[in-house]
Amino acid sequence: MGNRESLLAVGLVFGVQLDQNSSLGHRLKTIGMSQLWSASGFSVSLLTTLFSWFLSKARYISLLQKTILLLLVTLFFWLIAGAGISLLRASLSVGLAILIKRYFGKQLTSFRSLLYVVLIILIFFPASHQLVSLKFSIAAVFGIICLHPFVYQRLVSLFFAGNDRKRSFFPTALVTLFSSFSLFFSISLGMLPLISFTWGEVSLTNLFITTLLSCFSKALFFLGLAWIVWCGLLFIMEFFVQLPSMISAFSLTLLLPVQYLLELSEHFSQIAQFTIIIPRFNNLAVVIWYCSLFLIYHLHQSQKKRKIYSIFSLKTLAKTWRF
Amino acid sequence: MYKSLQIIFVSFSLGLIAQLMRQWPSNRLQVIFCDVGQGDAILIQYGFWQMLVDAGANDQVLDCLSQNMPFWDKTLELVVVTHTDHDHIGGISDVLANYQVQQILLADTGESEGFKKMLTEMKSDKQRLAVVKNAFLGQMISFTSGGKLYLLGPEFGNLSCCECLASEFSETLLSDAEQLGSVTTDSPNERSIILLLKYYQFDLLLMGDASQQNELALIDKGLIDKIEVLKVGHHGSKTSTHESFVKTTLPEKAVISCGYNNKFSHPSPEVLQILLENNAKILRTDELGTIKLETNGYYYWIAN
């Protein structure tokens, strides 16, 4: 069985450290496809959702036991995926959301969740404020929270006005693409000040590639999960029976999508890189930038006529921050 | 729910059928000069029989193999390591990690990092049945009734065993035991394995990194004649491809495997001049990417 493809299939769930010296690692990083093989908040939320669904079927387990199991799964995933600080942020967000939902009956808003998690991380790991990966992670989530709903709504309303939004295949595919684009666009804008310090440029080609591929990221995650379960089954079966060679051929069939991805990466690497140079942000510019994103978030919420955000004032800001 | 599952199943089945049709091996001989940057990696396949000559400098060779071999076939019947320079052996450990190899043809041992990685990989469970063979002039490998592979060099193999299991070979070399191989003053390039592939009326000469001295020796011994395709020695360096060698072999096509904008400035203008003067059509991997030749034994053509 191909080691490389197998490792990459497992990496779709748990992430994989791509060797920058290898041609594949270098290629995937250059074209921005490496994000498919990095465990993120997206993977944590998918895994916990799936596990919650399984647990909801088991009626003989108490709520407390279910909550503990769910938290253990999140912790286990974080440990297997390399116990990185950015994944800790995501795992804490999910853990916090589960606890508050289960025991306070409240749905924690994404913005509050981010604030609490940052607070917890800074209290327990004060040195982590220097970590670049944490800064990028927080900035990306901040971008998603503030901009994604706004950009997405604008894009959809631009193309599908009123009754045109039928749930036929083509519009659904387009809506998924728009959602994916607005997500990565928001992430890029959220991280822009950090990008200006680190690389000084944004690649439009990479934005296009990540947008396109993220439409399939959910399917790829489940493919990785299916592969892990299949390998686990084979591992157990090998103890009892001699597996026929046909099983190996079938296993390789399961890895076909990974092979397609690698082929796709080779085609993408032929595309010319279009980049935009980002001027270096000074401290004031960084503050103005994030305040603007926050303002957009509030304006959008007020447009949606949510009472708590109807008036943008210090009072509502305090309300947002309140537990 | 069932509709979604049906869509997934149908799409997967269609993809599988498309992949099977695309990768099902033809009954012709295929020679694929993989684009691995500055290095050599040549995949030769006939039906389900595959042979790899060198593996480039890194894992780029895996892309070439996965694209050109059927996805369900993870076995290479023969791997030839022409010599132990990094640009030929660097990717071998990746190949051994991903494919089951039945035979490995070697003529020399080496000290390079790539060679050590290869030895470590030879000890893996995957390669427990692989056999290492000492390569030297006069050997012949037959892969089909009309297809034969002749070894034209080096004159003698430098391995301590003639034929042994890869794990044993690796353990001997990784231990501090004294090597029993012959002592030679030739450079690794001069000890490069030279292969002549004959498939009915189609002749292909793979020169590895052999030097002009080796080429003249082949002419002196009368081992070569007119060929169809030449894999130019040493990536088109001026240390290889002697004019009288080209005049003797008169290749119709000359393949040069080199990296785009490489630091050695390969291929050299002198070599290109010699080839052009002798009416050889030059095919370069740095310009064309991976080059795929296909032949039925009487005609040959570029497949991509």
XYZ file of C-alpha atoms in Angstrom, chain A residues 1-5 22-24 27 252-253 256 259-260 263 266, chain B residues 12 15-16 19 22 59-60 62-63 66-67 71-72 97-98 126:
32
model
C 0.000 0.000 0.000
C 1.418 3.395 -0.886
C 2.867 4.925 2.257
C 2.723 8.457 0.967
C -0.940 8.352 -0.076
C 10.581 17.137 -0.151
C 9.285 18.217 -3.542
C 5.696 17.395 -2.576
C 4.791 22.203 -3.867
C -5.730 1.434 -2.903
C -9.044 2.253 -4.563
C -7.749 7.264 -5.322
C -4.002 10.484 -5.783
C -6.332 12.837 -7.678
C -2.292 15.185 -9.566
C 0.817 19.304 -9.967
C -16.978 7.329 -7.127
C -14.142 8.097 -11.263
C -12.930 4.560 -10.689
C -9.063 5.818 -13.720
C -6.705 5.659 -18.131
C 10.582 12.297 -3.995
C 9.502 13.859 -7.318
C 6.797 9.255 -6.883
C 4.541 11.643 -8.794
C 1.799 7.229 -9.496
C 0.705 8.933 -12.706
C -2.945 2.754 -9.002
C -3.486 -0.816 -7.773
C 9.084 3.099 1.040
C 6.145 3.232 -1.357
C 8.090 -4.217 2.563
